[in-house]
Amino acid sequence: MTGFVKTKDGLDIFYKDWGPKNAQPIMFHHGWPLSSDDWDAQMLFFVLNGYRVVAHDRRGHGRSTQVSDGHDMDHYAADAFAVAEHLDLRNAVHIGHSTGGGEVARYVARHGQPAGRVAKVVLVSAVPPLMLKTAANPEGLPIEVFDGFRQGTAENRAQLFLDVASGPFYGFNREGATVYPGVVQNWWRQGMMGSAKAHYEGIKAFSETDQTEDLKAITVPTLVMHGDDDQIVPIADSALKSVKLLKNGTLKVYKGYPHGMLTTHAEVINPDLLAFIKG
């Protein structure tokens, strides 16, 4: 089924809830600038394996309210909690991709412990602990990279989204890559459903939010999955640092895989996710 949850500040957050209600729930958190539709390959896989699967559209994204403000990790996590609380999800596995990984880290640190709501966590190609290059984070990306995303979003996001999806996001710009036009079109479709303001302000949220303390606060088993050819969230300043901050973290690196490996390599990633959840 699908529905909407009303947040404390009056937004309608769209969600999908498939599978038996008495099964262990898996909640998926999508990346920028997409929607819950980006999890189709995982939601179908896990519902067919007997799990309850839940995914929502972040505020300003997909079918959720195109609100003017609140485009930051605190609100993202609070909105996710509103969905989990409404559906009374307990002993859940939370899986976050890219910006959604930051959302998961903040959610678990602020809302998931110790109430028994979170069993395990998976961070896939995720942005924590901090993407931006600073004096304390010299491995990060310079602010000019994110300013370029802001400029592209403000001036012609339709073209920016097409360029990102057909190029670095899925590694389609690599020599010898198999390009799937439908995947590019679906990425563009999801992005254009959302709010330009939410996307513009979300760039700051995913690039400048230091989530070191969030990662340190997570105590449940956490799997960090990352491709070593990720051109969007380079592995050196994300996964390789995150796993050192987690109390109970495991790192799995995929040689040559891109940022969007959940789609391009679902046949490998999905069984690995299942093994971790069952383990």
mmCIF file of N, CA, C and O in Angstrom, residues 11-48:
data_model
loop_
_atom_site.group_PDB
_atom_site.id
_atom_site.type_symbol
_atom_site.label_atom_id
_atom_site.label_comp_id
_atom_site.label_asym_id
_atom_site.label_seq_id
_atom_site.Cartn_x
_atom_site.Cartn_y
_atom_site.Cartn_z
ATOM 1 N N LEU A 11 3.752 18.759 7.026
ATOM 2 C CA LEU A 11 4.037 18.231 5.685
ATOM 3 C C LEU A 11 3.389 16.868 5.486
ATOM 4 O O LEU A 11 3.164 16.124 6.440
ATOM 5 N N ASP A 12 3.138 16.541 4.233
ATOM 6 C CA ASP A 12 2.711 15.195 3.869
ATOM 7 C C ASP A 12 3.894 14.458 3.255
ATOM 8 O O ASP A 12 4.396 14.849 2.203
ATOM 9 N N ILE A 13 4.339 13.410 3.941
ATOM 10 C CA ILE A 13 5.451 12.599 3.462
ATOM 11 C C ILE A 13 4.890 11.320 2.857
ATOM 12 O O ILE A 13 4.220 10.532 3.540
ATOM 13 N N PHE A 14 5.177 11.115 1.568
ATOM 14 C CA PHE A 14 4.691 9.930 0.860
ATOM 15 C C PHE A 14 5.522 8.712 1.235
ATOM 16 O O PHE A 14 6.738 8.796 1.377
ATOM 17 N N TYR A 15 4.832 7.567 1.390
ATOM 18 C CA TYR A 15 5.562 6.328 1.665
ATOM 19 C C TYR A 15 4.914 5.143 0.955
ATOM 20 O O TYR A 15 3.731 5.166 0.590
ATOM 21 N N LYS A 16 5.727 4.096 0.769
ATOM 22 C CA LYS A 16 5.266 2.792 0.287
ATOM 23 C C LYS A 16 5.489 1.791 1.410
ATOM 24 O O LYS A 16 6.510 1.860 2.097
ATOM 25 N N ASP A 17 4.566 0.868 1.549
ATOM 26 C CA ASP A 17 4.659 -0.151 2.595
ATOM 27 C C ASP A 17 4.158 -1.457 1.995
ATOM 28 O O ASP A 17 2.968 -1.650 1.827
ATOM 29 N N TRP A 18 5.085 -2.339 1.634
ATOM 30 C CA TRP A 18 4.745 -3.594 0.968
ATOM 31 C C TRP A 18 5.133 -4.786 1.847
ATOM 32 O O TRP A 18 6.078 -4.720 2.607
ATOM 33 N N GLY A 19 4.389 -5.870 1.657
ATOM 34 C CA GLY A 19 4.751 -7.118 2.327
ATOM 35 C C GLY A 19 3.999 -7.341 3.619
ATOM 36 O O GLY A 19 3.242 -6.477 4.082
ATOM 37 N N PRO A 20 4.200 -8.512 4.243
ATOM 38 C CA PRO A 20 3.460 -8.872 5.460
ATOM 39 C C PRO A 20 3.832 -7.976 6.627
ATOM 40 O O PRO A 20 5.016 -7.712 6.873
ATOM 41 N N LYS A 21 2.827 -7.519 7.351
ATOM 42 C CA LYS A 21 3.060 -6.589 8.456
ATOM 43 C C LYS A 21 3.775 -7.241 9.637
ATOM 44 O O LYS A 21 4.333 -6.545 10.482
ATOM 45 N N ASN A 22 3.743 -8.549 9.715
ATOM 46 C CA ASN A 22 4.405 -9.226 10.836
ATOM 47 C C ASN A 22 5.839 -9.641 10.503
ATOM 48 O O ASN A 22 6.518 -10.264 11.314
ATOM 49 N N ALA A 23 6.287 -9.318 9.304
ATOM 50 C CA ALA A 23 7.656 -9.659 8.897
ATOM 51 C C ALA A 23 8.619 -8.568 9.360
ATOM 52 O O ALA A 23 8.216 -7.441 9.662
ATOM 53 N N GLN A 24 9.915 -8.905 9.424
ATOM 54 C CA GLN A 24 10.901 -7.889 9.793
ATOM 55 C C GLN A 24 10.904 -6.778 8.749
ATOM 56 O O GLN A 24 10.989 -7.041 7.546
ATOM 57 N N PRO A 25 10.814 -5.525 9.188
ATOM 58 C CA PRO A 25 10.777 -4.416 8.229
ATOM 59 C C PRO A 25 12.171 -3.957 7.796
ATOM 60 O O PRO A 25 13.125 -3.977 8.579
ATOM 61 N N ILE A 26 12.261 -3.568 6.548
ATOM 62 C CA ILE A 26 13.440 -2.917 6.004
ATOM 63 C C ILE A 26 12.989 -1.562 5.489
ATOM 64 O O ILE A 26 12.070 -1.481 4.674
ATOM 65 N N MET A 27 13.619 -0.507 5.979
ATOM 66 C CA MET A 27 13.251 0.842 5.548
ATOM 67 C C MET A 27 14.397 1.425 4.720
ATOM 68 O O MET A 27 15.554 1.415 5.134
ATOM 69 N N PHE A 28 14.042 1.933 3.537
ATOM 70 C CA PHE A 28 15.020 2.439 2.580
ATOM 71 C C PHE A 28 14.972 3.967 2.515
ATOM 72 O O PHE A 28 13.900 4.563 2.503
ATOM 73 N N HIS A 29 16.156 4.578 2.434
ATOM 74 C CA HIS A 29 16.294 6.036 2.427
ATOM 75 C C HIS A 29 17.064 6.440 1.165
ATOM 76 O O HIS A 29 18.231 6.073 1.007
ATOM 77 N N HIS A 30 16.438 7.196 0.274
ATOM 78 C CA HIS A 30 16.987 7.457 -1.058
ATOM 79 C C HIS A 30 17.977 8.613 -1.090
ATOM 80 O O HIS A 30 18.089 9.403 -0.161
ATOM 81 N N GLY A 31 18.670 8.723 -2.212
ATOM 82 C CA GLY A 31 19.661 9.772 -2.420
ATOM 83 C C GLY A 31 19.086 11.009 -3.104
ATOM 84 O O GLY A 31 17.934 11.037 -3.534
ATOM 85 N N TRP A 32 19.944 12.016 -3.208
ATOM 86 C CA TRP A 32 19.606 13.278 -3.892
ATOM 87 C C TRP A 32 19.710 13.055 -5.396
ATOM 88 O O TRP A 32 20.648 12.398 -5.843
ATOM 89 N N PRO A 33 18.802 13.597 -6.174
ATOM 90 C CA PRO A 33 17.562 14.334 -5.904
ATOM 91 C C PRO A 33 16.357 13.432 -6.176
ATOM 92 O O PRO A 33 15.389 13.862 -6.795
ATOM 93 N N LEU A 34 16.442 12.175 -5.759
ATOM 94 C CA LEU A 34 15.553 11.127 -6.254
ATOM 95 C C LEU A 34 14.320 10.939 -5.380
ATOM 96 O O LEU A 34 13.827 11.870 -4.766
ATOM 97 N N SER A 35 13.794 9.726 -5.369
ATOM 98 C CA SER A 35 12.587 9.407 -4.611
ATOM 99 C C SER A 35 12.657 7.942 -4.197
ATOM 100 O O SER A 35 13.621 7.236 -4.520
ATOM 101 N N SER A 36 11.620 7.481 -3.527
ATOM 102 C CA SER A 36 11.572 6.077 -3.109
ATOM 103 C C SER A 36 11.593 5.123 -4.299
ATOM 104 O O SER A 36 11.945 3.950 -4.154
ATOM 105 N N ASP A 37 11.249 5.615 -5.486
ATOM 106 C CA ASP A 37 11.265 4.764 -6.682
ATOM 107 C C ASP A 37 12.670 4.248 -7.006
ATOM 108 O O ASP A 37 12.813 3.248 -7.706
ATOM 109 N N ASP A 38 13.687 4.939 -6.498
ATOM 110 C CA ASP A 38 15.055 4.506 -6.786
ATOM 111 C C ASP A 38 15.375 3.158 -6.137
ATOM 112 O O ASP A 38 16.379 2.535 -6.480
ATOM 113 N N TRP A 39 14.521 2.720 -5.212
ATOM 114 C CA TRP A 39 14.731 1.454 -4.510
ATOM 115 C C TRP A 39 13.940 0.299 -5.109
ATOM 116 O O TRP A 39 13.848 -0.768 -4.495
ATOM 117 N N ASP A 40 13.378 0.457 -6.307
ATOM 118 C CA ASP A 40 12.530 -0.595 -6.882
ATOM 119 C C ASP A 40 13.209 -1.959 -6.883
ATOM 120 O O ASP A 40 12.599 -2.973 -6.498
ATOM 121 N N ALA A 41 14.459 -2.016 -7.333
ATOM 122 C CA ALA A 41 15.144 -3.308 -7.459
ATOM 123 C C ALA A 41 15.349 -3.982 -6.109
ATOM 124 O O ALA A 41 15.342 -5.214 -6.007
ATOM 125 N N GLN A 42 15.545 -3.164 -5.054
ATOM 126 C CA GLN A 42 15.725 -3.733 -3.719
ATOM 127 C C GLN A 42 14.379 -4.076 -3.065
ATOM 128 O O GLN A 42 14.238 -5.135 -2.441
ATOM 129 N N MET A 43 13.393 -3.205 -3.219
ATOM 130 C CA MET A 43 12.106 -3.466 -2.571
ATOM 131 C C MET A 43 11.451 -4.723 -3.126
ATOM 132 O O MET A 43 10.904 -5.529 -2.367
ATOM 133 N N LEU A 44 11.499 -4.904 -4.428
ATOM 134 C CA LEU A 44 10.920 -6.111 -5.027
ATOM 135 C C LEU A 44 11.685 -7.358 -4.575
ATOM 136 O O LEU A 44 11.088 -8.386 -4.245
ATOM 137 N N PHE A 45 13.001 -7.266 -4.563
ATOM 138 C CA PHE A 45 13.829 -8.401 -4.140
ATOM 139 C C PHE A 45 13.481 -8.827 -2.709
ATOM 140 O O PHE A 45 13.279 -10.021 -2.427
ATOM 141 N N PHE A 46 13.398 -7.863 -1.809
ATOM 142 C CA PHE A 46 13.183 -8.217 -0.408
ATOM 143 C C PHE A 46 11.743 -8.596 -0.089
ATOM 144 O O PHE A 46 11.496 -9.456 0.751
ATOM 145 N N VAL A 47 10.785 -7.988 -0.767
ATOM 146 C CA VAL A 47 9.399 -8.398 -0.523
ATOM 147 C C VAL A 47 9.185 -9.825 -1.032
ATOM 148 O O VAL A 47 8.439 -10.611 -0.424
ATOM 149 N N LEU A 48 9.875 -10.190 -2.110
ATOM 150 C CA LEU A 48 9.782 -11.561 -2.623
ATOM 151 C C LEU A 48 10.514 -12.554 -1.734
ATOM 152 O O LEU A 48 10.289 -13.762 -1.820
#
